[in-house]
Amino acid sequence: EVQLVETGGGSVQAGESLTLACRISGYTGLCMAWFRQAPGKEREAVAGVYGSTTYYDDSVKGRFTITRNVGENTLSLEMNNLKPEDTATYYCAAVQKTTYDFAWRRRWTVASEYPYWGRGTQVTVSS
């Protein structure tokens, strides 16, 4: 059974940093992502990793860094220069790939592509 547990959320001031961690069990794959959902908004992808390739939404590019640590079996999201618009619940997501998916770069942002999800961790950024 795949279990994903997010930690590291909290309340910070604009410009500060947070690092989220996703503790993983039952999954050793290399295709994962961080999504976020703000109240009244749809869940959106912020960062993804597939093997050695990383993907970022334009809104976080240059500020967020996603890292898959296979040895520790964790997924992290380092978030720098946080802005009030980053306020949301952040979710870790995973999908098992049995063969290499050459089209993944076009689908990594689609939430329905990921069957495994954590329960989320809240990030609040005040101005």
GROMACS .gro file of N, CA, C and O in nm, residues 27-107:
model
  324
   27TYR      N    1   0.621   0.275  -0.212
   27TYR     CA    2   0.645   0.328  -0.347
   27TYR      C    3   0.792   0.361  -0.362
   27TYR      O    4   0.851   0.426  -0.275
   28THR      N    5   0.852   0.314  -0.472
   28THR     CA    6   0.993   0.342  -0.496
   28THR      C    7   1.013   0.401  -0.636
   28THR      O    8   1.124   0.398  -0.689
   29GLY      N    9   0.909   0.451  -0.695
   29GLY     CA   10   0.917   0.505  -0.830
   29GLY      C   11   0.982   0.642  -0.836
   29GLY      O   12   1.022   0.701  -0.734
   30LEU      N   13   0.989   0.694  -0.957
   30LEU     CA   14   1.059   0.819  -0.982
   30LEU      C   15   0.969   0.924  -1.046
   30LEU      O   16   1.019   1.019  -1.107
   31CYS      N   17   0.838   0.909  -1.034
   31CYS     CA   18   0.747   1.003  -1.098
   31CYS      C   19   0.654   1.060  -0.991
   31CYS      O   20   0.558   0.994  -0.950
   32MET      N   21   0.685   1.180  -0.946
   32MET     CA   22   0.611   1.241  -0.835
   32MET      C   23   0.594   1.390  -0.860
   32MET      O   24   0.658   1.448  -0.946
   33ALA      N   25   0.509   1.449  -0.779
   33ALA     CA   26   0.484   1.592  -0.795
   33ALA      C   27   0.430   1.652  -0.667
   33ALA      O   28   0.382   1.581  -0.579
   34TRP      N   29   0.440   1.784  -0.659
   34TRP     CA   30   0.374   1.862  -0.556
   34TRP      C   31   0.263   1.943  -0.623
   34TRP      O   32   0.287   2.010  -0.724
   35PHE      N   33   0.147   1.936  -0.564
   35PHE     CA   34   0.033   2.018  -0.604
   35PHE      C   35  -0.005   2.108  -0.487
   35PHE      O   36   0.035   2.084  -0.374
   36ARG      N   37  -0.084   2.209  -0.517
   36ARG     CA   38  -0.139   2.292  -0.411
   36ARG      C   39  -0.282   2.332  -0.445
   36ARG      O   40  -0.320   2.335  -0.562
   37GLN      N   41  -0.356   2.361  -0.340
   37GLN     CA   42  -0.493   2.404  -0.358
   37GLN      C   43  -0.527   2.511  -0.257
   37GLN      O   44  -0.518   2.489  -0.137
   38ALA      N   45  -0.565   2.626  -0.309
   38ALA     CA   46  -0.608   2.738  -0.225
   38ALA      C   47  -0.760   2.733  -0.213
   38ALA      O   48  -0.828   2.678  -0.300
   39PRO      N   49  -0.815   2.791  -0.107
   39PRO     CA   50  -0.961   2.790  -0.089
   39PRO      C   51  -1.033   2.849  -0.211
   39PRO      O   52  -0.997   2.956  -0.259
   40GLY      N   53  -1.132   2.776  -0.261
   40GLY     CA   54  -1.209   2.823  -0.374
   40GLY      C   55  -1.143   2.807  -0.509
   40GLY      O   56  -1.198   2.851  -0.610
   41LYS      N   57  -1.026   2.745  -0.509
   41LYS     CA   58  -0.953   2.728  -0.636
   41LYS      C   59  -0.930   2.581  -0.664
   41LYS      O   60  -0.937   2.497  -0.574
   42GLU      N   61  -0.900   2.551  -0.790
   42GLU     CA   62  -0.870   2.413  -0.827
   42GLU      C   63  -0.728   2.376  -0.784
   42GLU      O   64  -0.642   2.462  -0.768
   43ARG      N   65  -0.709   2.247  -0.768
   43ARG     CA   66  -0.575   2.197  -0.735
   43ARG      C   67  -0.484   2.219  -0.855
   43ARG      O   68  -0.521   2.189  -0.969
   44GLU      N   69  -0.365   2.273  -0.829
   44GLU     CA   70  -0.272   2.301  -0.938
   44GLU      C   71  -0.135   2.241  -0.909
   44GLU      O   72  -0.091   2.235  -0.795
   45ALA      N   73  -0.068   2.200  -1.017
   45ALA     CA   74   0.065   2.145  -1.004
   45ALA      C   75   0.166   2.257  -0.990
   45ALA      O   76   0.158   2.358  -1.061
   46VAL      N   77   0.260   2.241  -0.898
   46VAL     CA   78   0.364   2.342  -0.883
   46VAL      C   79   0.501   2.289  -0.923
   46VAL      O   80   0.582   2.363  -0.979
   47ALA      N   81   0.530   2.162  -0.897
   47ALA     CA   82   0.660   2.106  -0.931
   47ALA      C   83   0.648   1.955  -0.948
   47ALA      O   84   0.572   1.891  -0.875
   48GLY      N   85   0.722   1.901  -1.043
   48GLY     CA   86   0.720   1.758  -1.066
   48GLY      C   87   0.860   1.705  -1.094
   48GLY      O   88   0.951   1.781  -1.130
   49VAL      N   89   0.875   1.576  -1.075
   49VAL     CA   90   1.004   1.512  -1.104
   49VAL      C   91   0.975   1.377  -1.168
   49VAL      O   92   0.884   1.304  -1.125
   50TYR      N   93   1.049   1.346  -1.274
   50TYR     CA   94   1.038   1.217  -1.343
   50TYR      C   95   1.179   1.174  -1.379
   50TYR      O   96   1.239   1.227  -1.471
   51GLY      N   97   1.232   1.079  -1.302
   51GLY     CA   98   1.371   1.042  -1.319
   51GLY      C   99   1.459   1.160  -1.285
   51GLY      O  100   1.448   1.216  -1.176
   52SER      N  101   1.540   1.202  -1.379
   52SER     CA  102   1.631   1.314  -1.357
   52SER      C  103   1.574   1.446  -1.408
   52SER      O  104   1.642   1.550  -1.401
   53THR      N  105   1.453   1.444  -1.456
   53THR     CA  106   1.390   1.564  -1.512
   53THR      C  107   1.295   1.628  -1.412
   53THR      O  108   1.217   1.559  -1.347
   54THR      N  109   1.306   1.758  -1.398
   54THR     CA  110   1.215   1.832  -1.309
   54THR      C  111   1.131   1.929  -1.390
   54THR      O  112   1.173   1.975  -1.497
   55TYR      N  113   1.013   1.958  -1.337
   55TYR     CA  114   0.919   2.048  -1.402
   55TYR      C  115   0.870   2.148  -1.299
   55TYR      O  116   0.853   2.114  -1.181
   56TYR      N  117   0.846   2.270  -1.343
   56TYR     CA  118   0.797   2.374  -1.253
   56TYR      C  119   0.690   2.458  -1.322
   56TYR      O  120   0.701   2.489  -1.441
   57ASP      N  121   0.592   2.495  -1.243
   57ASP     CA  122   0.496   2.593  -1.293
   57ASP      C  123   0.568   2.728  -1.301
   57ASP      O  124   0.656   2.758  -1.220
   58ASP      N  125   0.529   2.809  -1.396
   58ASP     CA  126   0.594   2.939  -1.413
   58ASP      C  127   0.587   3.025  -1.287
   58ASP      O  128   0.676   3.106  -1.261
   59SER      N  129   0.482   3.009  -1.209
   59SER     CA  130   0.464   3.093  -1.090
   59SER      C  131   0.566   3.065  -0.981
   59SER      O  132   0.583   3.148  -0.890
   60VAL      N  133   0.632   2.950  -0.987
   60VAL     CA  134   0.728   2.914  -0.881
   60VAL      C  135   0.870   2.894  -0.934
   60VAL      O  136   0.962   2.873  -0.856
   61LYS      N  137   0.885   2.903  -1.066
   61LYS     CA  138   1.016   2.878  -1.126
   61LYS      C  139   1.118   2.977  -1.071
   61LYS      O  140   1.093   3.097  -1.062
   62GLY      N  141   1.233   2.924  -1.030
   62GLY     CA  142   1.338   3.007  -0.971
   62GLY      C  143   1.325   3.026  -0.821
   62GLY      O  144   1.418   3.073  -0.756
   63ARG      N  145   1.209   2.988  -0.764
   63ARG     CA  146   1.189   3.003  -0.619
   63ARG      C  147   1.175   2.868  -0.549
   63ARG      O  148   1.215   2.854  -0.434
   64PHE      N  149   1.116   2.770  -0.618
   64PHE     CA  150   1.094   2.638  -0.559
   64PHE      C  151   1.187   2.536  -0.622
   64PHE      O  152   1.220   2.544  -0.741
   65THR      N  153   1.227   2.436  -0.542
   65THR     CA  154   1.311   2.327  -0.591
   65THR      C  155   1.255   2.196  -0.540
   65THR      O  156   1.238   2.177  -0.419
   66ILE      N  157   1.228   2.104  -0.634
   66ILE     CA  158   1.178   1.972  -0.597
   66ILE      C  159   1.295   1.874  -0.602
   66ILE      O  160   1.379   1.879  -0.691
   67THR      N  161   1.298   1.784  -0.501
   67THR     CA  162   1.406   1.686  -0.494
   67THR      C  163   1.348   1.550  -0.453
   67THR      O  164   1.277   1.540  -0.353
   68ARG      N  165   1.383   1.448  -0.530
   68ARG     CA  166   1.345   1.311  -0.497
   68ARG      C  167   1.469   1.242  -0.442
   68ARG      O  168   1.567   1.223  -0.513
   69ASN      N  169   1.464   1.204  -0.315
   69ASN     CA  170   1.575   1.135  -0.252
   69ASN      C  171   1.539   0.987  -0.246
   69ASN      O  172   1.460   0.943  -0.161
   70VAL      N  173   1.597   0.910  -0.338
   70VAL     CA  174   1.563   0.769  -0.347
   70VAL      C  175   1.615   0.691  -0.227
   70VAL      O  176   1.546   0.604  -0.174
   71GLY      N  177   1.734   0.725  -0.179
   71GLY     CA  178   1.792   0.654  -0.066
   71GLY      C  179   1.708   0.666   0.060
   71GLY      O  180   1.688   0.569   0.133
   72GLU      N  181   1.658   0.787   0.086
   72GLU     CA  182   1.573   0.809   0.203
   72GLU      C  183   1.426   0.789   0.171
   72GLU      O  184   1.343   0.793   0.261
   73ASN      N  185   1.397   0.771   0.044
   73ASN     CA  186   1.260   0.754  -0.004
   73ASN      C  187   1.171   0.870   0.041
   73ASN      O  188   1.067   0.851   0.106
   74THR      N  189   1.213   0.989   0.005
   74THR     CA  190   1.137   1.109   0.037
   74THR      C  191   1.129   1.199  -0.086
   74THR      O  192   1.206   1.185  -0.181
   75LEU      N  193   1.037   1.291  -0.080
   75LEU     CA  194   1.023   1.396  -0.181
   75LEU      C  195   1.017   1.527  -0.107
   75LEU      O  196   0.943   1.539  -0.010
   76SER      N  197   1.095   1.623  -0.148
   76SER     CA  198   1.094   1.751  -0.078
   76SER      C  199   1.063   1.865  -0.174
   76SER      O  200   1.076   1.851  -0.296
   77LEU      N  201   1.020   1.974  -0.117
   77LEU     CA  202   0.995   2.096  -0.194
   77LEU      C  203   1.052   2.212  -0.114
   77LEU      O  204   0.996   2.251  -0.011
   78GLU      N  205   1.163   2.264  -0.161
   78GLU     CA  206   1.223   2.381  -0.098
   78GLU      C  207   1.158   2.504  -0.160
   78GLU      O  208   1.159   2.522  -0.281
   79MET      N  209   1.103   2.589  -0.074
   79MET     CA  210   1.031   2.706  -0.121
   79MET      C  211   1.097   2.832  -0.066
   79MET      O  212   1.102   2.850   0.056
   80ASN      N  213   1.148   2.914  -0.154
   80ASN     CA  214   1.215   3.038  -0.115
   80ASN      C  215   1.137   3.158  -0.163
   80ASN      O  216   1.056   3.149  -0.256
   81ASN      N  217   1.164   3.272  -0.099
   81ASN     CA  218   1.099   3.397  -0.138
   81ASN      C  219   0.947   3.378  -0.151
   81ASN      O  220   0.886   3.412  -0.253
   82LEU      N  221   0.888   3.324  -0.047
   82LEU     CA  222   0.746   3.294  -0.051
   82LEU      C  223   0.663   3.422  -0.062
   82LEU      O  224   0.700   3.527  -0.010
   83LYS      N  225   0.551   3.408  -0.131
   83LYS     CA  226   0.460   3.520  -0.154
   83LYS      C  227   0.322   3.485  -0.099
   83LYS      O  228   0.288   3.366  -0.087
   84PRO      N  229   0.242   3.585  -0.066
   84PRO     CA  230   0.106   3.557  -0.014
   84PRO      C  231   0.026   3.466  -0.109
   84PRO      O  232  -0.053   3.384  -0.061
   85GLU      N  233   0.048   3.478  -0.238
   85GLU     CA  234  -0.026   3.394  -0.333
   85GLU      C  235   0.018   3.248  -0.332
   85GLU      O  236  -0.043   3.164  -0.397
   86ASP      N  237   0.123   3.216  -0.257
   86ASP     CA  238   0.164   3.077  -0.240
   86ASP      C  239   0.084   3.008  -0.129
   86ASP      O  240   0.098   2.887  -0.109
   87THR      N  241   0.002   3.084  -0.060
   87THR     CA  242  -0.080   3.028   0.047
   87THR      C  243  -0.174   2.922  -0.008
   87THR      O  244  -0.251   2.948  -0.100
   88ALA      N  245  -0.166   2.801   0.048
   88ALA     CA  246  -0.247   2.689   0.000
   88ALA      C  247  -0.217   2.566   0.084
   88ALA      O  248  -0.124   2.567   0.165
   89THR      N  249  -0.295   2.463   0.062
   89THR     CA  250  -0.261   2.331   0.113
   89THR      C  251  -0.179   2.261   0.006
   89THR      O  252  -0.220   2.257  -0.111
   90TYR      N  253  -0.064   2.209   0.045
   90TYR     CA  254   0.028   2.145  -0.049
   90TYR      C  255   0.020   1.994  -0.036
   90TYR      O  256   0.023   1.940   0.076
   91TYR      N  257   0.012   1.928  -0.151
   91TYR     CA  258  -0.005   1.784  -0.156
   91TYR      C  259   0.109   1.717  -0.234
   91TYR      O  260   0.152   1.768  -0.338
   92CYS      N  261   0.150   1.604  -0.185
   92CYS     CA  262   0.247   1.518  -0.252
   92CYS      C  263   0.168   1.415  -0.332
   92CYS      O  264   0.068   1.362  -0.282
   93ALA      N  265   0.211   1.387  -0.454
   93ALA     CA  266   0.141   1.292  -0.540
   93ALA      C  267   0.241   1.202  -0.612
   93ALA      O  268   0.354   1.243  -0.639
   94ALA      N  269   0.197   1.081  -0.643
   94ALA     CA  270   0.287   0.985  -0.709
   94ALA      C  271   0.211   0.898  -0.808
   94ALA      O  272   0.090   0.874  -0.793
   95VAL      N  273   0.283   0.852  -0.908
   95VAL     CA  274   0.228   0.758  -1.005
   95VAL      C  275   0.339   0.660  -1.041
   95VAL      O  276   0.455   0.698  -1.053
   96GLN      N  277   0.301   0.535  -1.054
   96GLN     CA  278   0.398   0.432  -1.090
   96GLN      C  279   0.404   0.419  -1.242
   96GLN      O  280   0.301   0.399  -1.306
   97LYS      N  281   0.523   0.430  -1.298
   97LYS     CA  282   0.542   0.413  -1.442
   97LYS      C  283   0.614   0.280  -1.466
   97LYS      O  284   0.721   0.258  -1.415
   98THR      N  285   0.553   0.193  -1.546
   98THR     CA  286   0.615   0.064  -1.574
   98THR      C  287   0.705   0.070  -1.697
   98THR      O  288   0.797  -0.011  -1.711
   99THR      N  289   0.678   0.164  -1.786
   99THR     CA  290   0.765   0.190  -1.901
   99THR      C  291   0.787   0.340  -1.911
   99THR      O  292   0.710   0.418  -1.855
  100TYR      N  293   0.890   0.380  -1.982
  100TYR     CA  294   0.920   0.521  -1.989
  100TYR      C  295   0.811   0.595  -2.066
  100TYR      O  296   0.774   0.554  -2.176
  101ASP      N  297   0.762   0.703  -2.010
  101ASP     CA  298   0.654   0.781  -2.069
  101ASP      C  299   0.713   0.904  -2.137
  101ASP      O  300   0.742   1.004  -2.072
  102PHE      N  301   0.726   0.897  -2.268
  102PHE     CA  302   0.791   1.006  -2.341
  102PHE      C  303   0.704   1.131  -2.347
  102PHE      O  304   0.752   1.239  -2.381
  103ALA      N  305   0.575   1.117  -2.320
  103ALA     CA  306   0.484   1.231  -2.327
  103ALA      C  307   0.455   1.292  -2.190
  103ALA      O  308   0.368   1.379  -2.178
  104TRP      N  309   0.525   1.248  -2.087
  104TRP     CA  310   0.492   1.292  -1.952
  104TRP      C  311   0.504   1.442  -1.935
  104TRP      O  312   0.431   1.504  -1.858
  105ARG      N  313   0.598   1.505  -2.005
  105ARG     CA  314   0.617   1.649  -1.988
  105ARG      C  315   0.490   1.727  -2.023
  105ARG      O  316   0.474   1.841  -1.982
  106ARG      N  317   0.400   1.666  -2.101
  106ARG     CA  318   0.276   1.734  -2.139
  106ARG      C  319   0.162   1.702  -2.044
  106ARG      O  320   0.056   1.765  -2.050
  107ARG      N  321   0.182   1.604  -1.954
  107ARG     CA  322   0.072   1.561  -1.868
  107ARG      C  323   0.103   1.571  -1.720
  107ARG      O  324   0.015   1.544  -1.637
   0.00000   0.00000   0.00000
